[in-house]
Every structure is written in C-alpha cells, then in structure tokens.
Short mmCIF file of C-alpha atoms in Angstrom, two decimals:
data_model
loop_
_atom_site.label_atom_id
_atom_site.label_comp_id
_atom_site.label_asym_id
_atom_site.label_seq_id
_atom_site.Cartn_x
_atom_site.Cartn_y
_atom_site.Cartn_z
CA UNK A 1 -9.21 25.36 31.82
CA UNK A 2 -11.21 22.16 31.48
CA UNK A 3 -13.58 21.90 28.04
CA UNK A 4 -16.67 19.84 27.71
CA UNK A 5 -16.25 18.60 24.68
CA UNK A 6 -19.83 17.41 24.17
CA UNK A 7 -20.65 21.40 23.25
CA UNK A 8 -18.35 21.58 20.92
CA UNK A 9 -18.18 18.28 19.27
CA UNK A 10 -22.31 17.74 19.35
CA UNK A 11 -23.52 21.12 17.55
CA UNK A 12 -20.33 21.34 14.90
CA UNK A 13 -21.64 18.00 13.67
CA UNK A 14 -25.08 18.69 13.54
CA UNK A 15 -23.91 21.84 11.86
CA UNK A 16 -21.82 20.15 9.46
CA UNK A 17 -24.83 17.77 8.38
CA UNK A 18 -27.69 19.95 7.92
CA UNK A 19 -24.74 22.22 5.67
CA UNK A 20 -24.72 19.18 3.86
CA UNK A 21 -28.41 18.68 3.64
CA UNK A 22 -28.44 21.63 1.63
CA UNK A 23 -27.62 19.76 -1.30
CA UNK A 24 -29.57 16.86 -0.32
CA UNK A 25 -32.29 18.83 -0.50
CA UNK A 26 -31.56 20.27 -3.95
CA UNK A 27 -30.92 16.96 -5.46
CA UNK A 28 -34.90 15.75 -4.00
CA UNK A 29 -36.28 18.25 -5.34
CA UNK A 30 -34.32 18.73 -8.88
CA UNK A 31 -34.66 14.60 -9.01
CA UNK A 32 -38.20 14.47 -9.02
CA UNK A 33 -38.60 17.85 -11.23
CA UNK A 34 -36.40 16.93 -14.03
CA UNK A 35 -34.96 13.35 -13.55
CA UNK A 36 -31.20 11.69 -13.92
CA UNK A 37 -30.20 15.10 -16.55
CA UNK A 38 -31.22 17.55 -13.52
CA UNK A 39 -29.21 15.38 -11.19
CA UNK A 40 -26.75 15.19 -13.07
CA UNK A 41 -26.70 18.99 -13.49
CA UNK A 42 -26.52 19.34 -9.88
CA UNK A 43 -23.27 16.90 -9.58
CA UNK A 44 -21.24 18.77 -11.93
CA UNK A 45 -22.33 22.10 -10.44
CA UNK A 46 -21.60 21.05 -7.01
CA UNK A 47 -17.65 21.73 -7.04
CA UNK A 48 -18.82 25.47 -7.27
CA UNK A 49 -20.71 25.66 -4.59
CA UNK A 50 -18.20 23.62 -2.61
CA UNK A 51 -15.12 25.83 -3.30
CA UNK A 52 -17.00 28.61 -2.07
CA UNK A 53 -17.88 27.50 1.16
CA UNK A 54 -14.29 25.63 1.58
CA UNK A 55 -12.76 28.96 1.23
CA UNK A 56 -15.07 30.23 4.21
CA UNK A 57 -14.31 27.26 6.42
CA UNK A 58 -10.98 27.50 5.65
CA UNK A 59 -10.35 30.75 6.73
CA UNK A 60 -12.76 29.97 9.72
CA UNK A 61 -10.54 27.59 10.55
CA UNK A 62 -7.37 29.01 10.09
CA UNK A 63 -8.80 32.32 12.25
CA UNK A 64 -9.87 29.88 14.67
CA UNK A 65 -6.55 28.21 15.81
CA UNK A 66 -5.03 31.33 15.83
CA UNK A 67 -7.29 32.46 18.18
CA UNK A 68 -8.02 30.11 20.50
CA UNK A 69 -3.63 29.21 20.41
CA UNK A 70 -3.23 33.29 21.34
CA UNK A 71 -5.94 32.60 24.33
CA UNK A 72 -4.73 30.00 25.36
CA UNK A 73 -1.42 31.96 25.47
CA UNK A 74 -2.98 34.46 27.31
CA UNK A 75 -2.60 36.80 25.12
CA UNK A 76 -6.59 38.72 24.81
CA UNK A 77 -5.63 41.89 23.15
CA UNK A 78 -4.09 40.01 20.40
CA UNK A 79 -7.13 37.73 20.23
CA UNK A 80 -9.53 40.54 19.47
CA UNK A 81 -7.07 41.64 16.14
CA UNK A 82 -6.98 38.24 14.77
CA UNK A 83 -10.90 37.50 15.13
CA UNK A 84 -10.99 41.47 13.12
CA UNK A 85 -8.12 39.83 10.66
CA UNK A 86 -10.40 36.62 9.96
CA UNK A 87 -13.27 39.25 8.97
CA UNK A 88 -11.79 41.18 6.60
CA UNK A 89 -10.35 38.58 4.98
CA UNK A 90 -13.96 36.58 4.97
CA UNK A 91 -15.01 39.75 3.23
CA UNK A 92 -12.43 40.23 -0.05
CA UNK A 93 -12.34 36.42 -0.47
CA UNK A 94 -15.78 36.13 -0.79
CA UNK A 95 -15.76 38.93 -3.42
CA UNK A 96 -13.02 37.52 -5.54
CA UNK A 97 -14.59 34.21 -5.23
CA UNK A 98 -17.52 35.75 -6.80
CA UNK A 99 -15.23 37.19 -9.53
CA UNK A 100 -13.54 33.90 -10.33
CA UNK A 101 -16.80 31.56 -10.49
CA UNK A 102 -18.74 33.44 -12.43
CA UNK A 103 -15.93 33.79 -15.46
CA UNK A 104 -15.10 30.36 -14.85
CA UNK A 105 -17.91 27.81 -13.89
CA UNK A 106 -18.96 27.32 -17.65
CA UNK A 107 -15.64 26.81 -19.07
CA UNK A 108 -15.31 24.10 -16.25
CA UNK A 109 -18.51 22.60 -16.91
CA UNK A 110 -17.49 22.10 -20.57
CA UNK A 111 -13.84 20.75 -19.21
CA UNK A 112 -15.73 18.22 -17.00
CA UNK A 113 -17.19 16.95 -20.16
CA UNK A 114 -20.87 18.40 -19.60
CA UNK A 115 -22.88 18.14 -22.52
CA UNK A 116 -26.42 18.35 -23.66
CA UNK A 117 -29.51 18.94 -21.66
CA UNK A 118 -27.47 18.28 -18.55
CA UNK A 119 -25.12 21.50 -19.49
CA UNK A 120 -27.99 23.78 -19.29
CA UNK A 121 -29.45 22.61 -16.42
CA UNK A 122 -25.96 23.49 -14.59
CA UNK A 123 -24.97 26.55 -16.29
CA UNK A 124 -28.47 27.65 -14.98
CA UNK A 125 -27.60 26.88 -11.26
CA UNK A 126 -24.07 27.85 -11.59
CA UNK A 127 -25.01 31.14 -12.80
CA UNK A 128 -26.89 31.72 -9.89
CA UNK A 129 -24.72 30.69 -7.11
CA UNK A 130 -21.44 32.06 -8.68
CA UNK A 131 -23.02 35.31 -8.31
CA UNK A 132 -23.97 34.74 -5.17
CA UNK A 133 -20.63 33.36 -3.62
CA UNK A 134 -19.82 36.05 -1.60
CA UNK A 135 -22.60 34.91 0.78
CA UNK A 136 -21.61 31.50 1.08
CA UNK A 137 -18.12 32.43 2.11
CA UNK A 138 -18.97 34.81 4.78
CA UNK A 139 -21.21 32.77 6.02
CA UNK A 140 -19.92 29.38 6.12
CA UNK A 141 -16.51 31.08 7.76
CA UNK A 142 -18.72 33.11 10.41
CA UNK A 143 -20.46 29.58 11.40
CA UNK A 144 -16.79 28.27 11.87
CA UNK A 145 -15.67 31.62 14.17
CA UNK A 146 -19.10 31.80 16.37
CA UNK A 147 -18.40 28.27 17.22
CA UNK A 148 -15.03 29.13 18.33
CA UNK A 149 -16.43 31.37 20.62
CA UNK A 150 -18.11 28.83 22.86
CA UNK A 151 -21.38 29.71 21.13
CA UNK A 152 -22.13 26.76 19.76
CA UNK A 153 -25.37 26.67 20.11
CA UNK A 154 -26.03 29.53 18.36
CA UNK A 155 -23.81 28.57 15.35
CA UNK A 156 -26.15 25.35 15.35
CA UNK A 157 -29.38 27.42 15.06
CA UNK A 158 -28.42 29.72 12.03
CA UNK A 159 -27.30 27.02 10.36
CA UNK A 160 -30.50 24.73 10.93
CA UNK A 161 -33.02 28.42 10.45
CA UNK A 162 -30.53 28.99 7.01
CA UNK A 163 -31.82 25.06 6.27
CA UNK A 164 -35.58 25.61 6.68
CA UNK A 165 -35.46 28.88 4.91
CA UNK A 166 -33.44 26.56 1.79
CA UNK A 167 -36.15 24.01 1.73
CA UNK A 168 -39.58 27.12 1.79
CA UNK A 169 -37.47 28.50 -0.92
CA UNK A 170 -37.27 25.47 -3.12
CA UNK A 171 -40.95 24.17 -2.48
CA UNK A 172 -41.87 27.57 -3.69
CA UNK A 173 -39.31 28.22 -6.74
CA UNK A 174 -38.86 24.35 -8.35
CA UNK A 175 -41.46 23.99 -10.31
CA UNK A 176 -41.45 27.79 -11.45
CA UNK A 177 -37.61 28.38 -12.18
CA UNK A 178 -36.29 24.65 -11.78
CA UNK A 179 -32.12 24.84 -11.64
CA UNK A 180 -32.73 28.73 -11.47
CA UNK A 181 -35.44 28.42 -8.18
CA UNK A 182 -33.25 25.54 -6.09
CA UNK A 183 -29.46 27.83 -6.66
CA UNK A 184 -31.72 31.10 -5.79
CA UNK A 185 -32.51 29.12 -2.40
CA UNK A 186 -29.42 28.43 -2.39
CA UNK A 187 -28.04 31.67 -1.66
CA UNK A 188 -30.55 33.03 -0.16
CA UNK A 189 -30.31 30.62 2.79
CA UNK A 190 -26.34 31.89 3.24
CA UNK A 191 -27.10 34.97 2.73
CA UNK A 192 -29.78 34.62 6.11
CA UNK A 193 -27.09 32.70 8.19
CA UNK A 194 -24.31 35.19 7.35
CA UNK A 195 -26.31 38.28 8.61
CA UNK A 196 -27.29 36.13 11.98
CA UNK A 197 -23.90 35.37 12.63
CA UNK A 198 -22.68 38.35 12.09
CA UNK A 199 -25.26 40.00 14.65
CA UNK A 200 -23.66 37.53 17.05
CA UNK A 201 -20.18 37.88 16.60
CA UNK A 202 -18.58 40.42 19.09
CA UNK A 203 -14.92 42.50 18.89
CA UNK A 204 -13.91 44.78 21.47
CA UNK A 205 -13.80 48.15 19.95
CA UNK A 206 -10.26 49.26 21.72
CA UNK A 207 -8.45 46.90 20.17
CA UNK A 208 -5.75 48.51 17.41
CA UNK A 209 -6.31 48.31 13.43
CA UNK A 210 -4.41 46.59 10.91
CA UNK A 211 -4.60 43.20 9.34
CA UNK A 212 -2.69 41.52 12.44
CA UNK A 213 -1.77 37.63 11.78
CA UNK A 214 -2.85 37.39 8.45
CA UNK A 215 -0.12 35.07 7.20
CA UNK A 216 -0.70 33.01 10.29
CA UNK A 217 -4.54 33.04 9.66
CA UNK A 218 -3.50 31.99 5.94
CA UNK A 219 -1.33 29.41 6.49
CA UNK A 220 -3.60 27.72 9.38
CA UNK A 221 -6.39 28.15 6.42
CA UNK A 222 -4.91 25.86 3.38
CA UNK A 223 -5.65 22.44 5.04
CA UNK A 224 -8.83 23.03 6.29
CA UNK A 225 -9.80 24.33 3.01
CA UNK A 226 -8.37 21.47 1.33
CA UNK A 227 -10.04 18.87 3.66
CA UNK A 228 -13.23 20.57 2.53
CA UNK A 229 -12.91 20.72 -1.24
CA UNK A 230 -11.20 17.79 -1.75
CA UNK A 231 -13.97 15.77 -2.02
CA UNK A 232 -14.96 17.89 -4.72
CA UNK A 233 -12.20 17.90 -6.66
CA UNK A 234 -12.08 13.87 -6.38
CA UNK A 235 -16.29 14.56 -7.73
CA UNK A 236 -14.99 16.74 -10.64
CA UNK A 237 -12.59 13.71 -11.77
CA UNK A 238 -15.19 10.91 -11.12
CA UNK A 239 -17.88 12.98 -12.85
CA UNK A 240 -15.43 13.40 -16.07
CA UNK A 241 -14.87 9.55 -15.98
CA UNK A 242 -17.79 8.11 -14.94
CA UNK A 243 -20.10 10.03 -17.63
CA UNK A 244 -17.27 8.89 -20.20
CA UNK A 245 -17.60 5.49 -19.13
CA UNK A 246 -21.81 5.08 -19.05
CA UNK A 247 -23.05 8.69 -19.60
CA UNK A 248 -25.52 10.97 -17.59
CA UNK A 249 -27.06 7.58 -15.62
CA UNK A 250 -23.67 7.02 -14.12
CA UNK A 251 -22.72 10.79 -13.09
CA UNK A 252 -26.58 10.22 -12.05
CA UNK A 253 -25.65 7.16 -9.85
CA UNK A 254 -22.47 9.25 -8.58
CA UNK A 255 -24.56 12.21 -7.37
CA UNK A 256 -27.29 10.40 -5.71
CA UNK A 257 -24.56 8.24 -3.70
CA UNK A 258 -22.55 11.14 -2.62
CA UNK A 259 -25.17 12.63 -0.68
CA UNK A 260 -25.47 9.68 1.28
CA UNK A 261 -21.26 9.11 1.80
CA UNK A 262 -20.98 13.03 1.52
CA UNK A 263 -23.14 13.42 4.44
CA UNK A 264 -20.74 11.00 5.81
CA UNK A 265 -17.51 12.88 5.63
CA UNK A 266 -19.38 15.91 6.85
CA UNK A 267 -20.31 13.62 10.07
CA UNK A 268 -16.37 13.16 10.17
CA UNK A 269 -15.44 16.74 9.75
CA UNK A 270 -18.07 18.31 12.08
CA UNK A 271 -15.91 15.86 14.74
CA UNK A 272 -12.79 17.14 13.73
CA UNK A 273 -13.87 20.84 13.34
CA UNK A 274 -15.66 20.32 17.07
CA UNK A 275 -12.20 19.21 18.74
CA UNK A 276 -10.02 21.88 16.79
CA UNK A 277 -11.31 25.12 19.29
CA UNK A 278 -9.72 22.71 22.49
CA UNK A 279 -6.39 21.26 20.27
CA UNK A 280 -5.60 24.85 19.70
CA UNK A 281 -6.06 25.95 23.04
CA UNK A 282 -4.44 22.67 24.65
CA UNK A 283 -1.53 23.73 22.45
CA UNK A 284 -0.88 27.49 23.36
CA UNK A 285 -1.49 26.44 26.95
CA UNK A 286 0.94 23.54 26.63
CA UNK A 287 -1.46 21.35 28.58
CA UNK A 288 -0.91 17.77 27.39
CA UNK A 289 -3.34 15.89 29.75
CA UNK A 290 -6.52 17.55 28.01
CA UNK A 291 -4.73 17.32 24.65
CA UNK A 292 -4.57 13.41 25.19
CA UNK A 293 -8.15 13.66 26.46
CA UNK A 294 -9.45 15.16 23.08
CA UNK A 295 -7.64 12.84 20.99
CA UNK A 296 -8.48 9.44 22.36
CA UNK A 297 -13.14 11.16 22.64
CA UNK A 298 -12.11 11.64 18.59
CA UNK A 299 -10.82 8.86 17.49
CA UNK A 300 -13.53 6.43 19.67
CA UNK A 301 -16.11 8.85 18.02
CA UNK A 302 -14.92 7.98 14.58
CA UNK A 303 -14.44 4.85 15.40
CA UNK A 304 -18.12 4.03 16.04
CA UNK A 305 -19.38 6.00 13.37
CA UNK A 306 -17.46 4.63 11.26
CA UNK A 307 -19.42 1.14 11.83
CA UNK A 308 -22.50 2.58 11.90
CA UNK A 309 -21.94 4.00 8.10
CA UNK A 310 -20.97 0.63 6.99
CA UNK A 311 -24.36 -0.88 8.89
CA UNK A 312 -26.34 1.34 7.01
CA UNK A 313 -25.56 0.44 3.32
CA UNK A 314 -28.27 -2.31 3.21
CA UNK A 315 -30.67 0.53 3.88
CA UNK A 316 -29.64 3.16 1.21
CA UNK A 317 -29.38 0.63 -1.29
CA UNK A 318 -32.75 0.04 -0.50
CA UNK A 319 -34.38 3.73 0.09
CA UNK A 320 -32.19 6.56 -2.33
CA UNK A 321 -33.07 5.22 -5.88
CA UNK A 322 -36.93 5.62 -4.61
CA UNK A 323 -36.41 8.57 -2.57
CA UNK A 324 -34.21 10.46 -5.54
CA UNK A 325 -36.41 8.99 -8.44
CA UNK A 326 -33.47 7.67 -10.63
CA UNK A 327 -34.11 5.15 -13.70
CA UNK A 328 -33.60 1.46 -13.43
CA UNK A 329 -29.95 1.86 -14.82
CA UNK A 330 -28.84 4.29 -12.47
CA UNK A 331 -30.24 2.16 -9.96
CA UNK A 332 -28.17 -0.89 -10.80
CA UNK A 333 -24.75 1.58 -10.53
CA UNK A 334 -26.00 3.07 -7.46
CA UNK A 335 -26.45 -0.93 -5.46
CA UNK A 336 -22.65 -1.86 -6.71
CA UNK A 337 -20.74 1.34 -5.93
CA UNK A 338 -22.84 1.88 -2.85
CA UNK A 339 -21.67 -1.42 -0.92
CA UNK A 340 -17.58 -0.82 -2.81
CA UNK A 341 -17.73 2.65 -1.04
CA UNK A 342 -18.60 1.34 1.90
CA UNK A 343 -14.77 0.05 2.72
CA UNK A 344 -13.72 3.70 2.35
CA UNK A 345 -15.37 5.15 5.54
CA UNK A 346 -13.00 3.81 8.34
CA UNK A 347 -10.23 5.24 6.10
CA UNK A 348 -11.96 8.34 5.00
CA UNK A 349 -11.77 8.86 9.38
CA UNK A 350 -8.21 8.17 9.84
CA UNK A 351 -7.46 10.66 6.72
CA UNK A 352 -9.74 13.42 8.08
CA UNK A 353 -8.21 13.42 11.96
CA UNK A 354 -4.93 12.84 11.36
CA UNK A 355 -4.82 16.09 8.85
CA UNK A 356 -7.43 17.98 11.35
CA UNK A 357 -5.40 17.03 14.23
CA UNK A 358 -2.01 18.46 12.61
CA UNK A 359 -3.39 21.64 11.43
CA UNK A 360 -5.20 22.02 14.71
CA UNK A 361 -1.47 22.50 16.85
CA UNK A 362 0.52 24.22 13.86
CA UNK A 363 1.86 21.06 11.95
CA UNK A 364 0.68 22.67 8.91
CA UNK A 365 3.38 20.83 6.43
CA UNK A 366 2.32 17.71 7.60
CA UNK A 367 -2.07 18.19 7.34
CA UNK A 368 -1.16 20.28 3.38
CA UNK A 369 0.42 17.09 2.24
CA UNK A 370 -1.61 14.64 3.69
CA UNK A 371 -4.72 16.98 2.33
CA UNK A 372 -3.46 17.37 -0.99
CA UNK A 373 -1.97 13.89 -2.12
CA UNK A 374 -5.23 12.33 -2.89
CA UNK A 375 -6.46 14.98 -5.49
CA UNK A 376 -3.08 15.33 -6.90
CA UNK A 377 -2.33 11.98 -7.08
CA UNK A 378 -4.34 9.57 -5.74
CA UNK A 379 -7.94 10.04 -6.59
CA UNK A 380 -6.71 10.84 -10.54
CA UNK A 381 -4.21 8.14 -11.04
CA UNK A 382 -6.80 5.07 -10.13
CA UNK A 383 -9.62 6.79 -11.73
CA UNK A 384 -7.68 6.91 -14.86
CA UNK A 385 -6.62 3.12 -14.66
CA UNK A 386 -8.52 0.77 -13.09
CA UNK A 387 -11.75 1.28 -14.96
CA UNK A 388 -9.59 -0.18 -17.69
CA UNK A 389 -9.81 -3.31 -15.86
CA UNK A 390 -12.76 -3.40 -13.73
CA UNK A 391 -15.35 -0.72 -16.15
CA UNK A 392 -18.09 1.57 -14.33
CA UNK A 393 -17.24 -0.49 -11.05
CA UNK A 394 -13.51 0.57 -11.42
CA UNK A 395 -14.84 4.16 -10.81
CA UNK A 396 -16.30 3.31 -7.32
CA UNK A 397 -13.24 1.54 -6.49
CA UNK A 398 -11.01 4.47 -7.02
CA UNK A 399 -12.79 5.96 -3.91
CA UNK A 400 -11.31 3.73 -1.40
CA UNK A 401 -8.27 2.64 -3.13
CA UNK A 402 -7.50 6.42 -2.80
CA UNK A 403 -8.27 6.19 0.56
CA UNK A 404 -6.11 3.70 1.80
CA UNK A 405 -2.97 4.91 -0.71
CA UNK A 406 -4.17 8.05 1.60
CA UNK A 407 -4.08 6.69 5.05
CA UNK A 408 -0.83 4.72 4.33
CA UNK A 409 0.73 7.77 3.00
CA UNK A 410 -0.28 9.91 6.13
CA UNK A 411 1.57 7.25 8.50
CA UNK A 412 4.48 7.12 6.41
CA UNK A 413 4.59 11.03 7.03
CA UNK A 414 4.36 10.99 10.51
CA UNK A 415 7.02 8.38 11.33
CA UNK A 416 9.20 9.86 8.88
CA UNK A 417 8.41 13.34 11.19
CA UNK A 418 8.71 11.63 14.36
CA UNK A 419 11.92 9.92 13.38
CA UNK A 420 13.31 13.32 12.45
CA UNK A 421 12.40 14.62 15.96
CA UNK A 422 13.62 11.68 17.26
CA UNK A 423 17.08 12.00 15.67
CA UNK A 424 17.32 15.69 16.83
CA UNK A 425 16.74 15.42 19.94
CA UNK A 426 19.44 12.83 20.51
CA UNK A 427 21.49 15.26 18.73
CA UNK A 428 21.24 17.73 20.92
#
C-alpha cells in the first residue's frame, strides 16, 4: 500500500496551527482588553488548557498506532474494537480531567507564584475551561482519530470551523465578560469540533464489546501526551521564575513570545503527528522501503522549517509587542529572549521526531524518556541556575540549553539501544 504523504502531513499541520491559534487569539484580544496583567493571566492559565487537550491527543495517538499497526497487520475486525477502545476511553478521561482541574487549577495558580490582579484574571478563565475540559479532550483526541482514517480533510475543517466560531465568540464576549468571555469561547469552540467529528467517525456495528487493547492504547498514549504538555510544564517553571526574577512584565514577555515559538513546535508536531498514521502502518506491514521513505520527507521537512523559524525572528521582534500591546519593558524582554530562542528550533525538531518516530513503531521506552527528561530535569535544573549568572536573559537561555542537553540525551539513548541490539544479535 503506497501513502501520499502530502494528505497526511499538509492538513495535520495546518490542524496543529490553527489549534494553536486558539490561544493566539485569546492573548490579542485579552492584550488589548486588559494589558501585560491579562496576559499574564492567560500564561499561567495556559498549562490547564494544555493538559487537557494533551490527554486527548495522547490517547488519539496512542489509538491511532494501534490501529493503523493492526491494519496494517491485516487484522480489520480487531481494528474496529480498538477505534471503540480509543472512544470510551476519550470519554472517562475527559470527565476526570474535568474533576481534577477544577479542584486543582487555583491551588496551582497560587504554587506558580500568581499573585494580585493577575490571579484573578486566571482563576476567572481557569474556572471556565476546567469545567469545560471534557470537551477539549474529546475533541482534540477525535481530530487525532478522523485523521487516522484518511480523512484528513475533514479533520482540517472542524478544526479551522471550531477556530472561526473561537474568534465570533471572543469579539462578542471580551469586552462584556473579559477572562470569563475569551475561556467561554474557549470551550465552546471544542465543544463544536467534538460533535463534528464525532458525526464523522464511523465503527462497524458487528464488531464484539469490551475495552479491547486498552493497555496497548495506554501505553502508545504516554509519549504523545508528554510531547504535547511538555512545553507546558517547561511554561509553568519559566512562569514561576521569570515573574520572580522581573514580575508580571516578564511572565508578560514569556507569554507573548510563546505564541510565536509555540506556534512553532505545533508546526513540528503537526509533521510528526502527519507521518505517525504511515510509521504505524509501515511497521505492522513490515515494509521498510516506505518506512525509509517517510523518514528521510520528515526530517527534510523539519529541516527547512526549521530555517525558516530562525529567518523570521527579525520580523516578530518587530510586529508582536505592537500587535499584543505590551509596555515598553516587556518589550525590551521580548527583543532579547526572542533572538536567544531562536537557537532552540533546529533542536526543538530533532527532539520532537526522534520521540514521534519511536512511539510511532512501538519503541515506547525509548520516546517516554526522551519525552520526559527535559521537564524532569532539564528545563528545571537551568532555569533554577543560570539566571544566577546571566538574570532575566538566563531564563530564555534555559529554553535551548534544555534543548540541546535534550537532543544529546536522545542520541545517547539510541546508540546505547542500537548497541544493545547490536550485541544480541551477535549473540545469537
């Protein structure tokens, strides 16, 4: 079977960006409502939002290489009970995401070191979109599963219709509810792409009940959900540092730059997710040639876009602190860490595939602790120490120092996996 991987690769992208516009979108409108303490608000609040809809990719994800490995196995009926698996379970985890976010988003507001007008602004639009989780995990996970049915298209459309009815929503709410009006959008957008996508996703009826491959689906769903939220995680510890080290203009700063390098990794992912449907089918059908075909499309992809991030920096220096409506300070922060960041992308790339890639064909180990080094480790060790020599422009250094402490990690891995393979096979 012989994939174009233009239909895949082309709509998860643009899928994956205008997800991320969503918050784009938010911080325009919040920016030039309520200034740097409504930003702000937004930043802290965004891990929320972002756990939700990394447990719905996740588990998109992790249904999705089961899937397309049984089919390319052969094996149909099974295929049917593991797309039926990867609903239900889209179903209770968006309800006890629900549960957990809204007993827990203000206490991890507070831990994040959230104070003062910027508090209630996001205990406001956590409120909202902790209560509303359930909808972004069904629906982020449905886009993932539609699209691993070929219909790619369609998976592009919901998501870009969920976008326009995000952006009516907040031109009509803003200036009414502020933080309350822009979460309510929010969710309501979700809430519209879930019900689409469920219209358009199709099980055969004769297949048998039961939860059938849940622990696969599970296991094929922790890096994928990782290599979403992590960049969240590393934005709950640069929030906590950064508004320690220079206060609401720098967490300011931090959120108006990571919707520009944000947008970025979900340029990166949307490649990744788009070859994952034809790794996991090259892999159950053992065919190597197509395999090899995927890999080298992905990595020239990232390649290129890579460059093209880097040749843009002169032009968001330039454009975000007037488009986003920041003060002069915040400003300043946003030119320095803006051009630092900008070594991170090519790295940021080689992190992303190499953990998609392994969790695509089963290597699970090897994608969970590539995945989950930098948040662990990484990401909090050089935040904690190097703005002890370098200040506020320590903070944007941590980015790509993690990064690269990343990327060299991930090939120490994989030669120390290969070597191991190696060493069997002569054994045997």
């Amino acid at each position: 079977m012989k994939f174009n991987l233009a239909k895949y690769i082309v709509p998860s992208v643009i899928s994956m960006v205008l997800i991320g516009t969503y918050t784009n979108i938010d911080g325009f409108f919040i920016g030039n409502a309520t200034g740097d303490n409504g930003l702000a608000a937004i930043n802290f609040a965004w891990p929320i939002i972002a756990f939700a809809t990394s447990i719905g990719t996740g588990i998109g994800v992790g249904g999705s290489v089961t899937v397309n490995t049984l089919r390319g196995k052969g094996l149909l009926d099974d295929v049917e009970k593991a797309k039926r698996t990867s609903l239900i379970l889209l179903l209770f985890a968006g309800l006890i995401t629900t549960a957990l976010t809204l007993v827990l988003f203000s206490p991890i507001l507070k831990l994040m070191g959230t104070e003062g007008q910027a508090l209630e602004y996001a205990e406001n639009y956590s409120l909202i979109v902790s209560a509303g989780a359930v909808f972004q995990v069904f629906g982020s996970g449905l886009v993932v599963l539609l699209r691993n049915e070929g219909k790619t298209f369609l998976s592009m459309l919901y998501t870009f219709i969920g976008l326009v009815v995000h952006v009516l929503l907040d031109m009509a709410l803003v200036n009414k509810l502020a933080l309350y009006g822009v979460a309510t959008s929010t969710i309501a957008s979700q809430a519209v792409v879930a019900v689409l996508c469920l219209i358009s996703f199709r099980i055969k009826r004769q297949t048998g009940r039961g939860l059938t491959y849940i622990g696969q689906i599970a296991k094929s769903s922790v890096a994928p959900f990782g290599l979403n939220f992590v960049p969240s995680v590393v934005l709950l510890f640069t929030n906590f540092f950064a508004f320690r080290a220079a206060g609401a203009e720098a967490v300011s700063a931090y959120a108006v730059m990571s919707y520009a390098v944000y947008t970025f990794d979900y340029i990166y992912q949307g490649v990744c997710d788009g070859v994952q449907p034809v790794l996991s089918y090259c892999q159950g059908a053992d065919d190597i040639v197509q395999k090899q075909r995927t890999v080298k499309t992905a990595v020239i992809i990232l390649c290129v876009t890579s460059v093209i991030f880097i040749a843009l920096t002169p032009a968001l220096i330039s454009l975000l602190p007037w488009l986003f409506n920041v003060s002069q300070q915040t400003a300043e922060f946003m030119r320095t860490g803006l051009i630092i960041y900008a070594f991170s992308y090519p790295f940021k790339a080689v992190v992303k595939y190499v953990c998609a890639y392994n969790y695509s064909i089963g290597k699970n180990i090897i994608s969970n602790v590539i995945t989950y080094i930098d948040p662990l480790l990484f990401s909090p060790l050089f935040l904690a120490v190097l703005p002890m020599a370098f200040g506020i422009d320590g903070i944007w250094i941590a980015l790509p120092a993690a990064q690269i402490a990343t990327s060299l990690a991930s090939v120490i891995l994989i030669a120390m996996y290969k070597r191991k393979l190696w060493k069997n096979c002569c054994s045997d």
